[in-house]
Coordinates of C-alpha atoms in Angstrom, one line a residue:
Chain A
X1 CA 116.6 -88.0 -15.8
X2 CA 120.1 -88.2 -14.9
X3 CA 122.5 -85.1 -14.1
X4 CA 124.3 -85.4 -17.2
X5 CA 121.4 -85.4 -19.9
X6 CA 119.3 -82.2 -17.8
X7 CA 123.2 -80.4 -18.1
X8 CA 123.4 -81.1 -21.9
X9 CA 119.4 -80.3 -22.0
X10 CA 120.1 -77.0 -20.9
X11 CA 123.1 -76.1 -22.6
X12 CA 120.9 -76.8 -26.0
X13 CA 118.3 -75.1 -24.3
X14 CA 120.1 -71.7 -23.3
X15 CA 121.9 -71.6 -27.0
X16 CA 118.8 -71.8 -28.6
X17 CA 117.3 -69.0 -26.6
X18 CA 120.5 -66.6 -27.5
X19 CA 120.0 -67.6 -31.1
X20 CA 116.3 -67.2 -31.1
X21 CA 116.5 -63.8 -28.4
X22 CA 119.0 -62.3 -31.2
X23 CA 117.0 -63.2 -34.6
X24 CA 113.6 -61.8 -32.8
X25 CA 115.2 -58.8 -30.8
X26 CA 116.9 -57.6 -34.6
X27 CA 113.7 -58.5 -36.6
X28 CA 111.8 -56.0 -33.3
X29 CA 114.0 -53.3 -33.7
X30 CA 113.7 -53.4 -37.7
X31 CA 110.2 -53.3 -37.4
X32 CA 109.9 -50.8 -34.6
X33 CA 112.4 -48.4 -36.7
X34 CA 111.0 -49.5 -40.0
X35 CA 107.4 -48.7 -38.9
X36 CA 107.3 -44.6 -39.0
X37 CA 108.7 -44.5 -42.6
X38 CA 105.7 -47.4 -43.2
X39 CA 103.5 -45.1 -41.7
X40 CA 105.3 -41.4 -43.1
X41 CA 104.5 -43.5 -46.6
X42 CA 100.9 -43.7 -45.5
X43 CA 100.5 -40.4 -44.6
X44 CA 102.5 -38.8 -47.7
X45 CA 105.4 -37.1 -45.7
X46 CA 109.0 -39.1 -44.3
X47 CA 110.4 -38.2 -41.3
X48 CA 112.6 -35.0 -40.8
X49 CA 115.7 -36.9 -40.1
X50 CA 117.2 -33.7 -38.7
X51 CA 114.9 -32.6 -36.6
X52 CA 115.3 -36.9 -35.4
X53 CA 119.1 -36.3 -34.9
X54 CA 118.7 -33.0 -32.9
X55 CA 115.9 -34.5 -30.5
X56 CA 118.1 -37.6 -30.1
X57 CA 120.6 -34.9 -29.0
X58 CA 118.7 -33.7 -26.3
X59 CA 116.7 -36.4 -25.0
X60 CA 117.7 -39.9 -26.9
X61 CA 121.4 -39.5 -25.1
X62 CA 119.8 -39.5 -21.4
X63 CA 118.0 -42.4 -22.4
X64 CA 120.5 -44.1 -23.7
X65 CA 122.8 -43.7 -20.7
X66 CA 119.4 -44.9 -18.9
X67 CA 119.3 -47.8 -20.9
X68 CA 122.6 -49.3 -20.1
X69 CA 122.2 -49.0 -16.0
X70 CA 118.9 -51.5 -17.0
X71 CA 120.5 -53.4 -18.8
X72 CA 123.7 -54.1 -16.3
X73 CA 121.3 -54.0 -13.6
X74 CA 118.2 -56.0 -14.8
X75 CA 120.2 -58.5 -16.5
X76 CA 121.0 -60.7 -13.8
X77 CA 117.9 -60.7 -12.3
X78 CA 116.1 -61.9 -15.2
X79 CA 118.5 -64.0 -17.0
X80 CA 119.0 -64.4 -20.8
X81 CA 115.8 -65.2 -21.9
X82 CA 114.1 -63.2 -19.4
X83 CA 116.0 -60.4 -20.3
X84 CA 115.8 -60.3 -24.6
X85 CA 111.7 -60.7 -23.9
X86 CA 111.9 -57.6 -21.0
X87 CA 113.9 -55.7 -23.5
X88 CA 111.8 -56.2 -26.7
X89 CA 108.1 -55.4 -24.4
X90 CA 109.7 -53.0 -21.8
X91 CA 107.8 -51.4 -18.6
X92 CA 110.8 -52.7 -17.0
X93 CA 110.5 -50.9 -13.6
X94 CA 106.9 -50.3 -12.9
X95 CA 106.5 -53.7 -13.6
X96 CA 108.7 -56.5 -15.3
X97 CA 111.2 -56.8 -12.9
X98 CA 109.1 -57.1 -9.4
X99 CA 106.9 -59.2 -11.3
X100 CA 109.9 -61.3 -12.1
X101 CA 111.2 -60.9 -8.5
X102 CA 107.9 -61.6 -7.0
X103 CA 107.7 -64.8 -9.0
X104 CA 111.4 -65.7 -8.2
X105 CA 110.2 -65.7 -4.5
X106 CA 106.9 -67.3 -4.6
X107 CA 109.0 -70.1 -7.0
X108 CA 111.7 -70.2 -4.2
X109 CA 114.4 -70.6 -6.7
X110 CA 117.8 -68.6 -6.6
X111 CA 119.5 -65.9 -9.2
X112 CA 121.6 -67.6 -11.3
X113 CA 120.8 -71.0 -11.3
X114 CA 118.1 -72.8 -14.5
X115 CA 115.5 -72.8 -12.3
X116 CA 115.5 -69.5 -11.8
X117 CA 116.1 -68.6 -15.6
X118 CA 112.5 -70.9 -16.4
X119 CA 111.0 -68.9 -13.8
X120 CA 111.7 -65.3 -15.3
X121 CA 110.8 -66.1 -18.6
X122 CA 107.7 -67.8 -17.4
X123 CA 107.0 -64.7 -15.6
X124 CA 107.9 -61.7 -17.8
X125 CA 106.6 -63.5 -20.9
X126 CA 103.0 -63.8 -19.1
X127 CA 102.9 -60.4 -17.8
X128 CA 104.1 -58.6 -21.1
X129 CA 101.3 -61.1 -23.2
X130 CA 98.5 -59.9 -20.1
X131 CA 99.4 -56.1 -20.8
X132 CA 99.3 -56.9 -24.7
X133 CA 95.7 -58.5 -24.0
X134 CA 94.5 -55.3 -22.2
X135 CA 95.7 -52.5 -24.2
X136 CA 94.1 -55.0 -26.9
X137 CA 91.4 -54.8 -25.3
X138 CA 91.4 -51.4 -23.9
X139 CA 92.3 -50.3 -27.5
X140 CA 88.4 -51.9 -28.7
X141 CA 86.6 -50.6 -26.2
X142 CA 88.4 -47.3 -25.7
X143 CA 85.8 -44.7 -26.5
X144 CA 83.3 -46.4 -24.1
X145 CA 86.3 -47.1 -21.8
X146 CA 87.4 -43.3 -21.5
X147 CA 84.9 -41.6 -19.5
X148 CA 85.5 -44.0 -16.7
X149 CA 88.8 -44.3 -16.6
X150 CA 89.7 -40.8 -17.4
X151 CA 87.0 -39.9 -14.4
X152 CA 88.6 -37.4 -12.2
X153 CA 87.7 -39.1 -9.1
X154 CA 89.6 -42.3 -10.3
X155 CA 93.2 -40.5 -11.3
X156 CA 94.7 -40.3 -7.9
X157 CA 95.0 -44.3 -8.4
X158 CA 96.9 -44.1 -11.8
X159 CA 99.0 -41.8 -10.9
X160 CA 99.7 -44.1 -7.8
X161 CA 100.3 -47.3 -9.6
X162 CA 104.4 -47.4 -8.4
X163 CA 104.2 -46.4 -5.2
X164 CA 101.3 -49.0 -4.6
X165 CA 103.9 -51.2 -6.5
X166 CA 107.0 -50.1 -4.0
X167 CA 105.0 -50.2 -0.9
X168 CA 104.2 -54.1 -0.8
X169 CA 107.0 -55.0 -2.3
X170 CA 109.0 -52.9 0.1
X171 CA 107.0 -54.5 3.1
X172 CA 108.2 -58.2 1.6
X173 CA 112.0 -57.1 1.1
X174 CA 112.3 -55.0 4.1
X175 CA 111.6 -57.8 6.8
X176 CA 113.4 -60.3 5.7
X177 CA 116.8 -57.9 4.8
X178 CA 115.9 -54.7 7.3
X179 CA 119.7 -54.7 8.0
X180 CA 120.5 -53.9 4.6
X181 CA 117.2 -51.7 3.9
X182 CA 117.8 -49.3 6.9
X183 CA 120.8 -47.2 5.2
X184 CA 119.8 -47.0 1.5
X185 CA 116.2 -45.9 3.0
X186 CA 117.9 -43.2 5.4
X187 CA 120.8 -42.1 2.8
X188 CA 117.9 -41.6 0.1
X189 CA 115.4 -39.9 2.2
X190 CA 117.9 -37.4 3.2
X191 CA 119.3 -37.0 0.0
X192 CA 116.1 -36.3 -1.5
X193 CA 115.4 -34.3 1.6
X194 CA 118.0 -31.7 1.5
X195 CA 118.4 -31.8 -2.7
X196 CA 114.6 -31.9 -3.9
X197 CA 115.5 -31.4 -7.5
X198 CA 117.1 -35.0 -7.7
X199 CA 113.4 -36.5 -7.1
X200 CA 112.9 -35.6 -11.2
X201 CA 116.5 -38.3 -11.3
X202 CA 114.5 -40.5 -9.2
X203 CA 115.6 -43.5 -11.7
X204 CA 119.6 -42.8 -11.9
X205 CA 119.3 -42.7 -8.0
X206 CA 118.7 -46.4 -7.9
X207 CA 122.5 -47.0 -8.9
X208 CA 124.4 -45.1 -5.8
X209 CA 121.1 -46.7 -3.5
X210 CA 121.6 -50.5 -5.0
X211 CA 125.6 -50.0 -4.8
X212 CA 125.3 -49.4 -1.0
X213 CA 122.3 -52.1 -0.5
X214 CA 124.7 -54.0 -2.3
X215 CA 128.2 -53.1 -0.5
X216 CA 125.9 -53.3 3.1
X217 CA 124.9 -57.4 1.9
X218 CA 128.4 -58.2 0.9
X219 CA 129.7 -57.1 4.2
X220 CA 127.0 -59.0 6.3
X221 CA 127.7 -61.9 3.8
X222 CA 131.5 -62.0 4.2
X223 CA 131.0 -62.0 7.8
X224 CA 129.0 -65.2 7.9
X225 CA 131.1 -66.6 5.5
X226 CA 134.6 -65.8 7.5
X227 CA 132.3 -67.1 10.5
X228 CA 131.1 -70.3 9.4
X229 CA 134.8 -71.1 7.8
X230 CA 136.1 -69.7 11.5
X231 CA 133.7 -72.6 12.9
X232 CA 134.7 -75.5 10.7
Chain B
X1 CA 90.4 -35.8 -43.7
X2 CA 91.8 -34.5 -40.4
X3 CA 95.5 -36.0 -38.7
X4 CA 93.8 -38.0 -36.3
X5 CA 91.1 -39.4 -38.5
X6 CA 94.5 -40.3 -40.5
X7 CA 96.4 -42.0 -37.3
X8 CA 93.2 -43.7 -36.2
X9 CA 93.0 -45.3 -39.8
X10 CA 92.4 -49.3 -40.4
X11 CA 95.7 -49.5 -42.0
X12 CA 97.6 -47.7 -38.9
X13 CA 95.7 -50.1 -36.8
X14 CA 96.8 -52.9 -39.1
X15 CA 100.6 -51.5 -39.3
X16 CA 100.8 -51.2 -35.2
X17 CA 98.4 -54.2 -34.6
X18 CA 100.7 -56.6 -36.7
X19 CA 103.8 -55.5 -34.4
X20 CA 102.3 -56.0 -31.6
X21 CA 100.8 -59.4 -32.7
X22 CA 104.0 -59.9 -33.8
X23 CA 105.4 -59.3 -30.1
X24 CA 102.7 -61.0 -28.5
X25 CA 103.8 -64.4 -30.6
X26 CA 107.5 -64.3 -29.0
X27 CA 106.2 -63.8 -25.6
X28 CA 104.1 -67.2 -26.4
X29 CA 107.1 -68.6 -27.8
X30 CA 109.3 -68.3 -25.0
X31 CA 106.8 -69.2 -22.8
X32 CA 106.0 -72.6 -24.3
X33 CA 109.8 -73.0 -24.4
X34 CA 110.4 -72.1 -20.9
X35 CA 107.9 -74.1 -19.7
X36 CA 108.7 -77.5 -21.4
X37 CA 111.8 -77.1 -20.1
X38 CA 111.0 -76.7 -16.9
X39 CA 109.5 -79.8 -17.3
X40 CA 111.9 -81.4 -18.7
X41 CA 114.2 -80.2 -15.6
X42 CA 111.9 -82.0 -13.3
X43 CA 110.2 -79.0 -12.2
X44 CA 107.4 -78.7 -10.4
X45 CA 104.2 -78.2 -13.0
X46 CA 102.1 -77.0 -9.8
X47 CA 104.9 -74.3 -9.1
X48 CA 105.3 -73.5 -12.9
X49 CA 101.6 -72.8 -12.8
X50 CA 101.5 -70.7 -10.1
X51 CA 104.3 -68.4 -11.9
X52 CA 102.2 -67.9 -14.2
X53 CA 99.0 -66.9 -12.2
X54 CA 100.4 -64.8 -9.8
X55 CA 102.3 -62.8 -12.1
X56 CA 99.2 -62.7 -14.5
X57 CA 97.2 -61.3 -11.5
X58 CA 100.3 -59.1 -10.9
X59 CA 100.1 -57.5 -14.3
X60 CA 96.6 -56.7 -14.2
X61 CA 96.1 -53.8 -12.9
X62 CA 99.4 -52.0 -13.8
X63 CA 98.7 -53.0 -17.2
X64 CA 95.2 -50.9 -16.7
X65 CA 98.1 -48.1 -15.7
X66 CA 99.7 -48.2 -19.1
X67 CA 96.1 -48.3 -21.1
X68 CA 95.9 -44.9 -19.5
X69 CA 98.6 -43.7 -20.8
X70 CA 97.6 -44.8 -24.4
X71 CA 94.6 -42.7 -23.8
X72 CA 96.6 -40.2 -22.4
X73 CA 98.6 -39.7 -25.4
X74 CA 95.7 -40.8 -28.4
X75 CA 94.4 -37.4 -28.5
X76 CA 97.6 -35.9 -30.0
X77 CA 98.6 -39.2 -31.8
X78 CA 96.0 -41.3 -32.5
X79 CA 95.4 -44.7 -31.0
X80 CA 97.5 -47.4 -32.6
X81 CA 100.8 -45.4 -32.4
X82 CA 100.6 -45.3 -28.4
X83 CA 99.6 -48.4 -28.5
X84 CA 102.5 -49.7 -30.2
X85 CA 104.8 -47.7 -28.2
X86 CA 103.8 -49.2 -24.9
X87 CA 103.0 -52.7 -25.7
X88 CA 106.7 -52.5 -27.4
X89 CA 109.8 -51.4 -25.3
X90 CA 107.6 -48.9 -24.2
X91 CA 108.0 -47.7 -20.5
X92 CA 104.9 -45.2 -19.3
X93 CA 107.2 -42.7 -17.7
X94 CA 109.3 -42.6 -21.1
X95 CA 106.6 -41.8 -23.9
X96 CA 104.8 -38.9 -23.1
X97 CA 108.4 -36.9 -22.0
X98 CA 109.8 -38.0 -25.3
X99 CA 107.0 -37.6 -27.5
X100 CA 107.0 -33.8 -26.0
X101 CA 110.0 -33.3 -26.8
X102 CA 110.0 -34.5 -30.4
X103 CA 107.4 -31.9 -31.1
X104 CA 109.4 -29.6 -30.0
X105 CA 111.9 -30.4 -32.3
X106 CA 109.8 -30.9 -35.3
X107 CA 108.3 -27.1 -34.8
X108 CA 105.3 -27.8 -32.7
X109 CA 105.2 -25.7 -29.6
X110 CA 103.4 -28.6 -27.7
X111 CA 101.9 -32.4 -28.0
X112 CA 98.7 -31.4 -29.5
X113 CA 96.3 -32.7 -32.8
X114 CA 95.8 -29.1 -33.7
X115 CA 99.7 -28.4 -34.3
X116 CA 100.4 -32.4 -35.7
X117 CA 101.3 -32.7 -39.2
X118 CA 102.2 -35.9 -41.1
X119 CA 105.7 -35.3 -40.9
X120 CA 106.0 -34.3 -37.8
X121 CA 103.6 -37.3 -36.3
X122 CA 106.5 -39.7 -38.4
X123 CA 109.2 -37.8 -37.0
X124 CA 108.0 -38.0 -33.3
X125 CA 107.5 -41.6 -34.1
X126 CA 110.9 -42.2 -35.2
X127 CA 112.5 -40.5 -32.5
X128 CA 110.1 -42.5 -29.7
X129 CA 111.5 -45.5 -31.3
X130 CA 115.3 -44.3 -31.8
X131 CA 115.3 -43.0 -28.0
X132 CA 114.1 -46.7 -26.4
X133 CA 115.8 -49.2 -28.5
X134 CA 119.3 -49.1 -26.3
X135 CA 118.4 -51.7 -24.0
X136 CA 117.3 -54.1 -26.9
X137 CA 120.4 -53.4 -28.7
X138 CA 122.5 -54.1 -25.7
X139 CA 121.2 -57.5 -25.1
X140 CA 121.5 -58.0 -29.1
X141 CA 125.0 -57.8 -28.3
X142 CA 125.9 -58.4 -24.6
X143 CA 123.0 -60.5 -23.1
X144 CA 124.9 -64.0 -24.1
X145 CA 128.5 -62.9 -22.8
X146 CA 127.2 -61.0 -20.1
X147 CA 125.1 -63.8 -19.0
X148 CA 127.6 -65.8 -19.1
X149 CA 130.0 -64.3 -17.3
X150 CA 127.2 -63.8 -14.3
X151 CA 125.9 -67.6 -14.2
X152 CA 126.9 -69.7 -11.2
X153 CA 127.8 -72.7 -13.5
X154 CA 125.6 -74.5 -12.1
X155 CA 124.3 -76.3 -14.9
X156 CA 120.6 -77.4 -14.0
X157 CA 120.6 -76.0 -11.2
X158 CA 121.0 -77.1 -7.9
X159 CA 123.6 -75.3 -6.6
X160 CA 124.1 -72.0 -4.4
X161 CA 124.4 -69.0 -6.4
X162 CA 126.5 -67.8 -3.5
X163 CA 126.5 -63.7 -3.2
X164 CA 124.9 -63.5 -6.3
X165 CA 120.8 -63.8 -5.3
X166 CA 121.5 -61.5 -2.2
X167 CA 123.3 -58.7 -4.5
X168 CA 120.3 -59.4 -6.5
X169 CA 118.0 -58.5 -3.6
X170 CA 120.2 -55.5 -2.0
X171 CA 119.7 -54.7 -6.0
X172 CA 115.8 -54.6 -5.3
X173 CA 116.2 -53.0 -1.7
X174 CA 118.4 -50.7 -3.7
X175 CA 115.7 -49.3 -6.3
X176 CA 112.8 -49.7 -3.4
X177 CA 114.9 -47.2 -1.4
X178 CA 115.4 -45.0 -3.9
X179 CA 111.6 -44.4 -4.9
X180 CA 110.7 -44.1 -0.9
X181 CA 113.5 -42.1 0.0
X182 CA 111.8 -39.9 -3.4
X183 CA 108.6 -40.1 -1.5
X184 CA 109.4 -39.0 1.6
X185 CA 111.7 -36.2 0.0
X186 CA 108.8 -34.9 -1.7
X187 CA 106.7 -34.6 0.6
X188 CA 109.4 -32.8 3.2
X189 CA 111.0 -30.6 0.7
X190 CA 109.2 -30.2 -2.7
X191 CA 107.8 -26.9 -2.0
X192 CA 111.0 -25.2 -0.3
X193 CA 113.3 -26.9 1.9
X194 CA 111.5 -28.7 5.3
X195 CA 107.7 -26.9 4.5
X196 CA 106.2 -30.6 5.0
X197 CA 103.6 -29.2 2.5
X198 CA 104.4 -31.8 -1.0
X199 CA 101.9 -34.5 -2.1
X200 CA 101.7 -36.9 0.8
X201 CA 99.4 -39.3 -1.3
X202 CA 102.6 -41.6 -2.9
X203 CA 103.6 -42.0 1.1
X204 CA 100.3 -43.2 2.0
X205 CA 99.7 -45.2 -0.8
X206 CA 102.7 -46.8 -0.1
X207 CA 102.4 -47.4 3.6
X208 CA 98.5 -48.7 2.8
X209 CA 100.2 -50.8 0.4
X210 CA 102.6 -52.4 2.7
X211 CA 100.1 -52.5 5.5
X212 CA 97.9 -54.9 3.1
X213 CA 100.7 -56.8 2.1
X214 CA 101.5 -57.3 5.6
X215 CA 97.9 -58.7 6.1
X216 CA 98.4 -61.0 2.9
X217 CA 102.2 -62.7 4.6
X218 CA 100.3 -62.9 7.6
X219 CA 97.5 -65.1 6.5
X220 CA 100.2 -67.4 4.4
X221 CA 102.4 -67.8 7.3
X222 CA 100.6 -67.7 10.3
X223 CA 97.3 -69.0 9.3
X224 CA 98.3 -70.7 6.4
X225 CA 96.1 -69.7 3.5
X226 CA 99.1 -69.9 0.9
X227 CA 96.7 -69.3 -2.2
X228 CA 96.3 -65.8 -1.7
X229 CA 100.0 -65.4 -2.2
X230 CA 99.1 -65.2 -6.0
X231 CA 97.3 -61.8 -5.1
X232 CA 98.9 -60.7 -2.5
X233 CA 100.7 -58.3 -4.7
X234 CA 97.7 -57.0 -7.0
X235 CA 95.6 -57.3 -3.7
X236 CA 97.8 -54.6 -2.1
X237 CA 98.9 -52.8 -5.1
X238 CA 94.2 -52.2 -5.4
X239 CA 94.3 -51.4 -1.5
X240 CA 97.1 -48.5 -2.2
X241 CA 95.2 -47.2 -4.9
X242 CA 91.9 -46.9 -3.8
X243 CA 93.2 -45.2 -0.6
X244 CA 94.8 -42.6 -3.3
X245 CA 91.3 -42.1 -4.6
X246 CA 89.8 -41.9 -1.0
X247 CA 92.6 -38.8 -0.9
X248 CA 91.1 -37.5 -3.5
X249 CA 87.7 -37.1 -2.7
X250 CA 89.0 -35.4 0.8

C-alpha cells in the first residue's frame, strides 16, 4: 500500500474513532447517571439531590480537579482512542496506563505516531474486556469465591497489587533512563520523608515528580540534540 | 424484604449487567477496529497478537484486585452496584472513599446494610457516578483537539515523535517515583518523623517485584527466551504478592 492511501486510511480512521469515542462516551455517561434514578424507581425512593450536591461539595470537587491532571497527563500516552475507552472503563493508574506502556514497549512503537495509537487501543481495550470477564465471573461465583479470597492470610497480596505493579515496572524504566529516575526518586522520598501527611496525596504528587522527570529528559535531550547539530 | 435482598435483585443485576455488557461491546468494537487497521497499516499481525496476550496476562491478576473490592463494598451495597462502578470508570482507590462519604451525607454515620435505605443507596449511587465522570467528559470535549494538537503529524507513522515519547516516559518515571518515594516515606516517617517503624511490606513487594522482573529481562536478553516477555509483568507483579503474604504469615 502506498504512503498516500495508509495517510488518507488513517485520517478516515482517526475521525471515525472521535465520532464514534464521542457518541459512546455521551450514551456511557447517560447511562451511568441515568442508572440510580432507574434503580431509585426500583426501589420506590429518588435520589436526595441535596444531600448529592453537598457530597459533590466535599468530595466530587477533589476528584474533579483529579480528573483533569489524568486527563492532560494520560492523554498522550494513550492516544484518542486509547484514551475515550480508558475513560469510559477507568482503573487508569493501577492498571490501564502501564498496561498500555508495557505494550507500547514490547510493540516497540513510539508516542505519537499510528502505530502507537493501534497499539493502546489494542491494549486498553483487552485489559478493560479481561477485568469485565472476571468481575463477570467473580460476580457468579462470588459466594463460593469469598471465603478464599477474603482469607486473611491472602490480604497482604491485595492490598499489594500497586506496589507489585510499581516495582517491575520501575525495574524496566529505571535502567534504561536511571539519569532521569535518580532525582524524581530522591526529591519524592524526601519529601514524603520529612512531610508524611502528603503520602494520603500520593496521586497529585505525580504532577511536581513527572514535571521534573520531565524537565531532567528535556535537558539531557537538548543536549544531544545541540550535540549531534554541533557534529554535523 | 431486606435492602440488600433488594440491591442483590435480578432486575439490579439486569440494570448493572446491561451497562456493563453495554461497555464490554465498545471495548470489542474498538478492538476489532484497531486491529483491522493495524492491518491495514501493514503491521505486524504477530506483534498485534502479542499486544494483546501480554496485556491480557497483565490484567489478570489486578483485575482479581478490583473483584475484591466489589466484595469489599457488596456487603453495604449489594453486588451489581459495585460491580458496575468498577467495571465502569471505576478506579479501586476511588469507590469505597466516595461511597463513605455519600453516606455520610445522606444521614448514615457509616457504609453499612444496617443504616442503607433506598434513598440513600440511590443517592450514594448518584454521587459515585457524579464524582468520576470528569475525565469522560473531558475527552467528550478535549480528546480530539487535544490530540491533535499533541500528534507528531506523522500520518501513518513512521516518523520520530521527537521529545514527545521520552516526556512520555519521564511521565512514567514521574508517577513511579512518586509511589516509591510514598513507600519509602512511609515506612521512614508514618509513625513520627525518622521511627523507621511504618509498613515495610509495599517496599519489599516492590523490590521482590523488580528483582523478578530483573530475572524476566534477563532471560529475554541474555538468554533469549523472548516469550516470557508476555508475563514478565504478571510474573513479577505474583512474585511481589506472594512475598506480601509470606510477610504476613511472619
Amino acid at each position: 500500500m502506498e504512503q498516500k492511501q495508509k495517510d488518507a486510511l488513517w485520517a478516515q480512521y482517526s475521525k471515525q474513532t472521535h465520532v464514534l469515542g464521542r457518541v459512546l462516551s455521551i450514551l456511557t455517561v447517560v447511562l451511568l447517571l441515568g442508572a440510580p434514578f432507574v434503580i431509585g424507581g426500583l426501589l420506590g425512593a429518588y435520589p436526595d439531590l441535596g444531600a448529592t450536591a453537598r457530597g459533590f461539595l466535599s468530595v466530587g470537587l477533589v476528584w474533579t480537579v483529579s480528573s483533569v491532571a489524568e486527563f492532560l497527563i494520560y492523554t498522550p500516552m494513550l492516544g484518542a482512542g486509547g484514551g475515550y475507552l480508558a475513560f469510559i472503563t477507568g482503573n487508569l493508574i493501577n492498571m490501564k496506563i502501564p498496561c498500555a506502556v508495557n505494550a507500547r514497549d514490547l510493540a516497540g512503537v513510539k508516542t505519537g505516531t499510528a502505530e502507537n495509537e493501534i497499539v493502546s487501543t489494542l491494549s486498553i481495550a483487552t485489559s478493560s474486556l479481561v477485568t469485565i470477564v472476571i468481575l463477570a465471573l467473580g460476580v457468579l461465583a462470588l459466594q463460593p469465591l469469598q471465603p478464599v479470597l477474603q482469607s486473611p492470610a491472602l490480604q497482604p497480596a491485595f492490598a499489594n497489587v500497586v506496589p507489585a505493579l510499581f516495582g517491575a515496572m520501575a525495574y524496566q524504566y529505571y535502567r534504561k533512563n536511571i539519569v532521569v529516575a535518580i532525582a524524581p526518586l530522591a526529591v519524592m522520598s524526601v519529601l514524603f520523608t520529612l512531610v508524611p501527611g502528603l503520602i494520603s496525596s500520593t496521586s497529585f504528587m505525580i504532577i511536581p515528580s513527572g514535571a521534573l522527570a520531565i524537565g531532567i529528559a528535556y535537558t539531557i535531550y537538548k543536549k544531544k540534540k545541540t550535540g549531534k547539530e554541533a557534529q554535523a | 424484604m431486606s435492602i440488600l435482598s433488594q440491591l442483590n435483585s435480578p432486575a439490579m443485576y439486569a440494570i448493572c449487567g446491561g451497562i456493563v455488557a453495554f461497555v464490554a461491546l465498545i471495548c470489542i468494537v474498538f478492538l476489532v477496529r484497531a486491529w483491522k487497521a493495524g492491518l491495514a497499516l501493514g503491521m505486524d499481525p504477530v506483534k498485534l497478537k502479542r499486544v494483546v496476550v501480554s496485556s491480557a496476562t497483565f490484567s489478570a491478576l489486578p483485575s482479581v484486585g478490583i473483584l475484591l473490592g466489589v466484595i469489599a463494598l457488596s456487603g453495604s451495597l449489594g453486588t451489581p452496584w459495585p460491580w458496575l462502578r468498577l467495571s465502569v470508570i471505576g478506579a479501586l482507590h476511588y469507590e469505597t472513599q466516595v461511597a463513605q462519604a455519600a453516606a455520610e451525607q445522606a444521614g448514615m454515620k457509616s457504609l453499612s446494610a444496617a443504616e442503607m435505605t433506598p434513598q440513600g443507596f440511590a443517592t450514594i449511587a448518584l454521587l459515585m457516578s457524579l464524582c468520576i465522570i470528569w475525565g469522560i467528559v473531558l475527552s467528550i470535549f478535549f480528546n480530539k483537539r487535544y490530540t491533535k494538537k499533541l500528534s507528531s503529524g506523522s500520518g501513518s507513522g513512521k516518523g520520530a515523535a521527537g521529545f514527545g515519547d521520552l516526556a512520555m516516559t519521564a511521565m512514567f518515571i514521574g508517577l513511579v517515583s512518586a509511589y516509591i518515594g510514598s513507600y519509602l516515606g512511609g515506612f521512614i516517617s508514618s509513625n513520627g518523623l525518622f521511627t523507621f517503624s511504618g509498613d515495610w511490606t509495599p517496599l519489599l513487594v516492590a523490590a521482590v517485584s523488580a528483582g523478578v522482573m530483573a530475572l524476566f529481562v534477563y532471560l529475554a536478553e541474555k538468554k533469549h527466551i523472548t516469550w516470557v516477555e508476555n508475563f514478565s509483568i504478571a510474573g513479577s507483579m505474583l512474585a511481589g504478592m506472594a512475598a506480601a503474604v509470606l510477610v504476613g504469615l511472619l
